[in-house]
Amino acid sequence: MSCSAADVERLGRLLGDPELEWLLTRVRRRLELGQPLAGSITLADASDVQRRAVQRLFGRRPRAGRALSVSLHALEDLVRRSGACPDGLAAAVVALTGPVVVRAEASAAEQMAWVRAFTPLEDLVGARVEEGADGHEELASWLAWLRRSGVVKRLEPDPARARTLLERLATVLAALPAEGEPLGSFAARVAGGAHALDDGEPLSTLALGAARALGGLQGPGPDESPTESRREAWAAAGLLCDELSSVVLTLGLPGDQQTGSGRILQVARETGQPVWLTLRQLVRDPPGWAAASARSLSGQKVHICENPVIVALAADRLGGECPPLVCTCGQPGAATMLLLRTLVAAGARLAHHGDFDWGGVRIGNVLHARLALVPWRFDTEAYIRAADSARSSQMLTGAPVPASWDQRLSETMSRVGRSVEEELVLEELLADLVS
């Protein structure tokens, strides 16, 4: 029910006094809260002009005192009897102040809209769970977290537009894992534009979280590069981002004749030469031992060092007899982390050494947090021996960093106050590679 234009004009004359605005506001609030228009509305400290406005409205003087009360039953009766709005007080307030949305109903409708917004993702994840597809448990856990976290609402507050965003996300996830496709071309083909999965885009933020869930990866820690972490997550989903700029240095890794990267590794091992592998090779053409069914490296130790000079000297001294060696070249990038994860999956045991300085400890913390590995002459006892024997060690500078794998190490380094680079203990490292 509603009032005609003529009724609205008459209502304006009846209730349009500015000094009655508080009364209309209070009635409207009751309507928004779904409360009945019964009882009275009281203005605790009414002014004289407000009291006179109510007197003109009802034709009688209000009771004495500062408080001013208006009976809603009397106001309802007045509005109907005046002929200005036969439908009553509620219709009159709507006519004068605009449509009223009942908050409880609006809240329920919004909640239902958000439930519907997640339907495309729930359908996709449910189908993957029923199929028993790889990563279905991780993806289901990620979806449960996504609902709880409020991330989607922060990225897109409107539930209707959020549903569109999540529909696009479901389309992206349905196409994962990819097979070594460049991220831009995948986005153009699947996500509606070559830049739809660029860093910072809402769709990219959500899809990257799902890619990490599928790959069993965590977000970047405080000592990790967000850019490299992002590359690694996309690579784990079979998508390449700057695939030629992320590389890893290796020596002595086994090869095979079935894959291009395997043949490269085989020749390099036979000739005793170090070889760089790109992120592109590891994703699009991984060595044969990286296959899920292969365990050809089961139980074999793979040594990890921080500085390329160790790899160069190992190649000079040991050549083709050098056991598998991987160099992080400082903070490990996406290619390095992908290679190390595939080595673990193939059954290898990882042992890590780095510089005895705070940067080296940070690198060690990253690796120990992400991978199952053991220290390689990189603990408290090894540091004490190295600091005692290294003639060219330098003063240890910078803020101390606790070593996650050895609580005593950082305390001892702080007390001794000397840094020991890998080059100063290379003879001991090379001796381990020979034995």
XYZ file of C-alpha atoms in Angstrom:
435
model
C 0.000 0.000 0.000
C 1.166 3.521 -0.689
C 0.048 7.108 -0.676
C -0.839 9.097 -3.783
C 1.005 12.274 -4.798
C -1.874 14.329 -3.336
C -1.639 12.359 -0.097
C 2.106 13.009 0.115
C 1.467 16.738 -0.181
C -1.105 16.591 2.597
C 1.225 14.456 4.715
C 3.919 17.064 4.271
C 1.598 19.683 5.729
C 0.649 17.338 8.565
C 3.989 15.837 9.562
C 6.523 17.870 7.593
C 7.359 20.370 10.337
C 11.181 20.221 10.833
C 10.584 20.058 14.578
C 8.774 16.723 14.062
C 11.708 15.136 12.233
C 12.795 13.331 15.398
C 9.375 11.686 15.564
C 9.531 10.387 11.974
C 13.105 9.182 12.546
C 12.090 7.186 15.635
C 9.099 5.620 13.850
C 11.277 4.709 10.854
C 13.854 3.079 13.126
C 11.138 0.865 14.623
C 10.053 -0.187 11.168
C 13.670 -1.023 10.205
C 14.026 -3.157 13.333
C 10.754 -4.954 12.589
C 9.141 -3.650 15.781
C 5.394 -2.940 16.093
C 4.191 0.650 16.106
C 2.746 0.436 19.607
C 3.271 2.251 22.875
C 4.900 5.676 23.007
C 7.991 7.441 21.746
C 9.692 9.793 24.181
C 12.133 12.628 23.565
C 14.001 13.017 26.856
C 14.996 16.687 26.586
C 12.577 18.385 24.196
C 12.953 22.025 23.232
C 10.102 24.504 23.433
C 9.688 24.586 19.640
C 9.467 20.793 19.554
C 6.801 20.831 22.237
C 4.801 23.475 20.314
C 5.070 21.391 17.107
C 3.508 18.380 18.878
C 0.827 20.693 20.337
C -0.080 21.908 16.832
C -0.121 18.325 15.543
C -2.609 17.003 18.139
C -4.358 20.269 19.034
C -3.599 19.917 22.731
C -0.823 20.937 25.072
C 1.670 18.192 26.031
C 2.170 17.317 29.648
C 4.454 19.528 31.679
C 8.159 18.684 32.012
C 11.193 18.414 29.704
C 10.337 14.928 28.424
C 7.968 14.810 25.458
C 5.989 11.610 24.782
C 3.884 10.827 21.729
C 1.430 7.926 21.674
C 1.907 5.897 18.483
C -1.714 4.729 18.693
C -2.868 8.355 18.753
C -0.506 9.254 15.894
C -1.785 6.291 13.840
C -5.376 7.367 14.433
C -4.541 10.985 13.509
C -2.905 10.013 10.205
C -5.861 7.835 9.186
C -8.574 10.284 10.278
C -6.874 13.188 8.517
C -7.335 11.400 5.189
C -3.726 12.178 4.282
C -2.792 8.461 4.330
C -5.639 5.984 4.904
C -3.107 3.141 4.946
C -1.751 4.334 8.260
C 1.391 5.583 9.948
C 3.839 3.087 8.439
C 2.765 3.963 4.899
C 2.979 7.663 5.759
C 6.582 7.366 6.996
C 7.561 5.482 3.838
C 5.909 8.141 1.686
C 7.780 10.945 3.436
C 11.198 9.348 4.056
C 11.570 6.647 1.401
C 11.393 2.820 1.344
C 12.144 1.020 4.598
C 14.348 -2.066 4.601
C 13.788 -4.330 7.586
C 17.303 -4.940 8.860
C 16.773 -8.545 9.927
C 15.297 -9.415 6.549
C 18.088 -7.561 4.743
C 20.715 -9.331 6.843
C 19.168 -12.730 6.149
C 18.976 -11.948 2.439
C 22.611 -10.854 2.398
C 23.722 -14.008 4.213
C 21.857 -16.123 1.704
C 23.460 -14.176 -1.153
C 26.911 -14.953 0.283
C 25.998 -18.631 0.582
C 24.994 -18.624 -3.087
C 28.205 -16.778 -4.013
C 30.304 -19.767 -2.898
C 28.174 -22.321 -4.747
C 30.408 -22.484 -7.891
C 33.481 -23.258 -5.761
C 31.617 -25.762 -3.586
C 30.384 -27.596 -6.672
C 33.903 -27.762 -8.103
C 35.568 -28.914 -4.885
C 32.752 -31.388 -4.203
C 33.235 -32.940 -7.635
C 36.994 -33.256 -7.081
C 36.420 -34.889 -3.705
C 34.028 -37.418 -5.240
C 36.532 -38.181 -7.990
C 39.360 -38.518 -5.497
C 41.432 -36.106 -7.606
C 44.939 -35.161 -6.511
C 44.919 -32.427 -3.886
C 41.179 -32.719 -3.206
C 41.618 -32.807 0.591
C 43.918 -29.775 0.554
C 41.525 -27.900 -1.719
C 38.569 -28.711 0.549
C 40.516 -27.414 3.565
C 41.434 -24.272 1.638
C 37.777 -23.655 0.726
C 36.727 -24.014 4.373
C 39.424 -21.505 5.343
C 38.340 -19.145 2.547
C 34.783 -19.073 3.906
C 35.952 -18.379 7.452
C 38.624 -15.817 6.654
C 36.482 -13.133 5.037
C 39.107 -12.659 2.297
C 36.499 -12.767 -0.468
C 34.343 -10.114 1.220
C 37.365 -7.843 1.610
C 38.250 -8.240 -2.054
C 34.657 -7.842 -3.254
C 32.119 -6.586 -0.667
C 29.063 -7.061 -2.910
C 27.854 -10.711 -2.843
C 26.531 -10.616 -6.415
C 29.877 -9.431 -7.798
C 31.647 -11.848 -5.440
C 29.720 -14.717 -7.023
C 30.957 -13.617 -10.445
C 34.514 -13.517 -9.094
C 34.188 -17.000 -7.581
C 32.669 -18.357 -10.796
C 35.806 -17.182 -12.608
C 37.938 -18.713 -9.871
C 36.159 -22.059 -10.241
C 36.868 -21.956 -13.980
C 40.566 -21.364 -13.270
C 40.790 -24.157 -10.704
C 39.010 -26.585 -13.000
C 41.864 -26.113 -15.488
C 44.595 -26.857 -12.898
C 47.097 -28.358 -12.823
C 48.326 -27.063 -16.160
C 51.194 -28.576 -18.143
C 53.863 -25.923 -18.086
C 51.828 -23.169 -19.718
C 52.926 -19.522 -19.340
C 50.761 -17.778 -16.786
C 49.732 -14.977 -19.171
C 48.531 -17.276 -21.933
C 46.695 -19.457 -19.403
C 44.971 -16.360 -17.998
C 43.968 -15.213 -21.495
C 42.581 -18.646 -22.316
C 40.826 -19.449 -19.050
C 40.443 -16.321 -16.901
C 39.179 -13.836 -19.465
C 42.323 -11.744 -19.975
C 46.094 -12.027 -20.130
C 46.460 -9.881 -17.000
C 43.640 -11.438 -14.967
C 46.165 -13.386 -12.875
C 48.680 -10.574 -12.491
C 49.948 -9.945 -8.983
C 47.456 -7.834 -7.020
C 44.359 -8.758 -9.032
C 41.546 -10.180 -6.836
C 41.262 -13.295 -8.992
C 45.027 -13.810 -8.786
C 45.025 -13.464 -4.996
C 42.400 -16.192 -4.636
C 43.805 -18.481 -7.324
C 47.307 -18.232 -5.875
C 46.000 -19.366 -2.496
C 44.343 -22.354 -4.149
C 47.543 -23.147 -6.069
C 49.476 -23.182 -2.800
C 46.887 -25.506 -1.280
C 47.127 -27.881 -4.245
C 50.917 -27.892 -4.013
C 51.014 -28.272 -0.242
C 52.830 -24.927 0.061
C 52.661 -22.161 2.627
C 52.749 -18.434 1.983
C 56.134 -16.691 2.102
C 57.748 -16.341 5.513
C 59.484 -13.172 6.755
C 62.841 -14.246 5.277
C 61.446 -15.342 1.900
C 60.938 -13.413 -1.306
C 57.207 -12.931 -2.074
C 58.051 -12.900 -5.786
C 59.899 -16.226 -5.644
C 57.179 -17.721 -3.450
C 54.587 -16.677 -6.008
C 56.598 -18.236 -8.851
C 56.952 -21.435 -6.868
C 53.221 -21.667 -6.172
C 52.296 -21.137 -9.821
C 54.957 -23.649 -10.863
C 53.498 -26.211 -8.457
C 50.203 -25.794 -10.355
C 51.963 -26.209 -13.718
C 52.008 -22.512 -14.609
C 55.151 -20.623 -15.542
C 55.904 -17.099 -14.375
C 59.291 -15.687 -15.483
C 60.279 -19.272 -16.128
C 63.673 -18.472 -17.643
C 64.913 -16.084 -14.967
C 64.497 -18.564 -12.110
C 67.303 -21.143 -12.262
C 69.077 -23.637 -10.036
C 72.717 -24.778 -10.172
C 73.392 -28.509 -9.899
C 76.216 -31.015 -10.158
C 76.096 -34.800 -10.285
C 72.317 -35.230 -10.427
C 71.289 -38.459 -12.183
C 69.818 -38.214 -15.660
C 67.720 -40.353 -17.960
C 67.059 -40.898 -21.652
C 63.313 -40.320 -21.534
C 63.265 -36.549 -20.964
C 65.168 -33.598 -22.359
C 66.220 -32.350 -18.942
C 67.188 -35.910 -18.008
C 69.498 -36.186 -21.022
C 71.084 -32.833 -20.126
C 71.727 -34.052 -16.594
C 73.094 -37.341 -17.853
C 75.636 -35.686 -20.146
C 76.600 -33.207 -17.428
C 77.161 -35.985 -14.928
C 79.234 -38.057 -17.346
C 81.450 -35.059 -18.120
C 81.569 -33.815 -14.553
C 80.163 -30.410 -15.467
C 77.805 -28.225 -13.420
C 74.504 -27.451 -15.115
C 71.826 -24.800 -14.639
C 68.201 -25.936 -14.803
C 65.467 -23.407 -15.456
C 62.044 -23.327 -13.859
C 60.650 -23.956 -17.343
C 62.586 -27.229 -17.686
C 61.582 -28.449 -14.241
C 57.896 -27.815 -14.896
C 57.524 -28.656 -18.587
C 60.149 -31.384 -18.937
C 61.132 -32.681 -15.489
C 63.750 -35.447 -15.175
C 62.419 -38.982 -15.161
C 63.124 -39.455 -11.457
C 60.730 -36.565 -10.703
C 57.733 -38.668 -11.750
C 55.397 -39.583 -8.925
C 55.960 -43.307 -9.455
C 59.772 -43.055 -9.585
C 61.873 -43.695 -6.487
C 65.258 -44.015 -8.178
C 66.851 -41.659 -5.640
C 65.434 -43.509 -2.657
C 67.816 -43.199 0.263
C 70.468 -41.288 -1.704
C 71.950 -38.210 -0.054
C 71.825 -34.906 -1.924
C 74.066 -32.177 -0.523
C 72.947 -28.537 -0.601
C 75.373 -25.614 -0.442
C 74.881 -21.861 -0.538
C 77.729 -20.595 -2.741
C 78.505 -21.472 -6.393
C 82.247 -21.669 -5.674
C 81.643 -24.940 -3.821
C 80.054 -26.411 -6.955
C 82.903 -25.162 -9.151
C 85.596 -26.653 -6.898
C 83.666 -29.917 -6.572
C 83.552 -30.131 -10.373
C 87.298 -29.426 -10.586
C 88.251 -31.990 -7.938
C 85.673 -34.721 -8.385
C 84.256 -34.301 -11.881
C 81.888 -37.111 -12.767
C 82.473 -38.792 -9.397
C 80.794 -35.978 -7.469
C 77.595 -37.094 -5.698
C 74.438 -35.010 -6.247
C 74.996 -31.398 -5.218
C 72.545 -28.475 -5.416
C 73.442 -24.811 -4.841
C 70.891 -22.302 -3.558
C 73.038 -19.321 -4.688
C 71.925 -17.420 -1.624
C 68.211 -17.257 -0.850
C 66.565 -20.177 -2.708
C 64.324 -19.193 -5.608
C 61.343 -20.947 -7.166
C 63.441 -23.253 -9.359
C 65.587 -24.304 -6.404
C 62.608 -25.045 -4.164
C 60.820 -26.967 -6.908
C 63.913 -29.092 -7.577
C 64.439 -29.829 -3.894
C 60.801 -30.826 -3.432
C 60.990 -33.210 -6.384
C 64.188 -34.729 -4.972
C 62.420 -35.371 -1.665
C 59.460 -36.872 -3.536
C 61.900 -39.161 -5.366
C 63.185 -40.463 -2.024
C 66.384 -38.433 -1.639
C 67.747 -37.346 1.734
C 68.762 -33.684 1.828
C 71.704 -32.287 3.809
C 72.304 -28.526 3.927
C 75.314 -26.312 4.573
C 75.564 -22.529 4.398
C 77.551 -19.544 5.550
C 77.913 -19.186 9.302
C 76.446 -15.689 9.378
C 72.957 -14.374 10.020
C 72.058 -14.448 6.322
C 73.073 -18.103 6.187
C 70.954 -18.868 9.237
C 67.947 -17.205 7.598
C 68.402 -19.354 4.501
C 68.672 -22.435 6.701
C 65.457 -21.501 8.495
C 63.619 -21.206 5.182
C 64.816 -24.607 4.003
C 64.126 -26.379 7.305
C 60.637 -24.859 7.423
C 59.799 -26.051 3.928
C 61.659 -29.347 3.548
C 62.723 -32.461 5.422
C 66.498 -32.094 5.659
C 69.418 -32.380 8.060
C 72.352 -29.998 8.633
C 75.594 -30.756 6.806
C 78.417 -29.502 9.003
C 76.028 -26.707 9.902
C 75.458 -26.991 13.632
C 77.029 -25.740 16.852
C 79.930 -28.196 16.946
C 80.781 -27.566 13.285
C 80.736 -23.810 13.868
C 83.079 -24.005 16.841
C 85.588 -26.095 14.866
C 85.330 -23.794 11.855
C 85.681 -20.574 13.876
C 88.762 -21.993 15.660
C 90.514 -23.128 12.494
C 89.449 -20.519 9.915
C 92.204 -17.929 9.645
C 90.296 -15.442 7.513
C 86.985 -15.366 9.358
C 85.442 -11.935 9.827
C 83.541 -10.210 12.584
C 79.904 -11.287 12.789
C 77.617 -8.317 12.177
C 73.873 -7.736 12.043
C 70.930 -8.749 14.207
C 71.077 -12.307 15.599
C 68.685 -14.858 14.110
C 67.680 -18.044 15.994
C 68.516 -21.219 14.059
C 65.387 -23.357 13.996
C 67.327 -26.638 13.666
C 69.864 -25.983 16.442
C 68.957 -23.718 19.366
C 72.543 -23.486 20.588
C 73.973 -22.381 17.249
C 72.846 -18.743 17.309
C 73.824 -18.331 20.962
C 77.298 -19.677 20.210
C 77.718 -17.515 17.110
C 76.744 -14.410 19.091
C 79.209 -15.280 21.855
C 82.137 -16.096 19.509
C 81.314 -13.167 17.202
C 82.948 -14.553 14.044
C 81.346 -15.314 10.659
C 82.639 -18.270 8.653
C 81.902 -18.391 4.940
C 81.611 -21.708 3.128
C 84.817 -21.069 1.194
C 86.767 -21.257 4.461
C 85.637 -24.832 5.131
C 85.565 -26.082 1.541
C 88.194 -28.789 2.185
C 85.990 -30.409 4.821
C 82.942 -30.136 2.533
C 84.794 -31.649 -0.422
C 86.081 -34.458 1.803
C 82.462 -35.319 2.649
C 81.600 -35.465 -1.054
C 84.446 -37.905 -1.690
C 83.544 -40.289 1.130
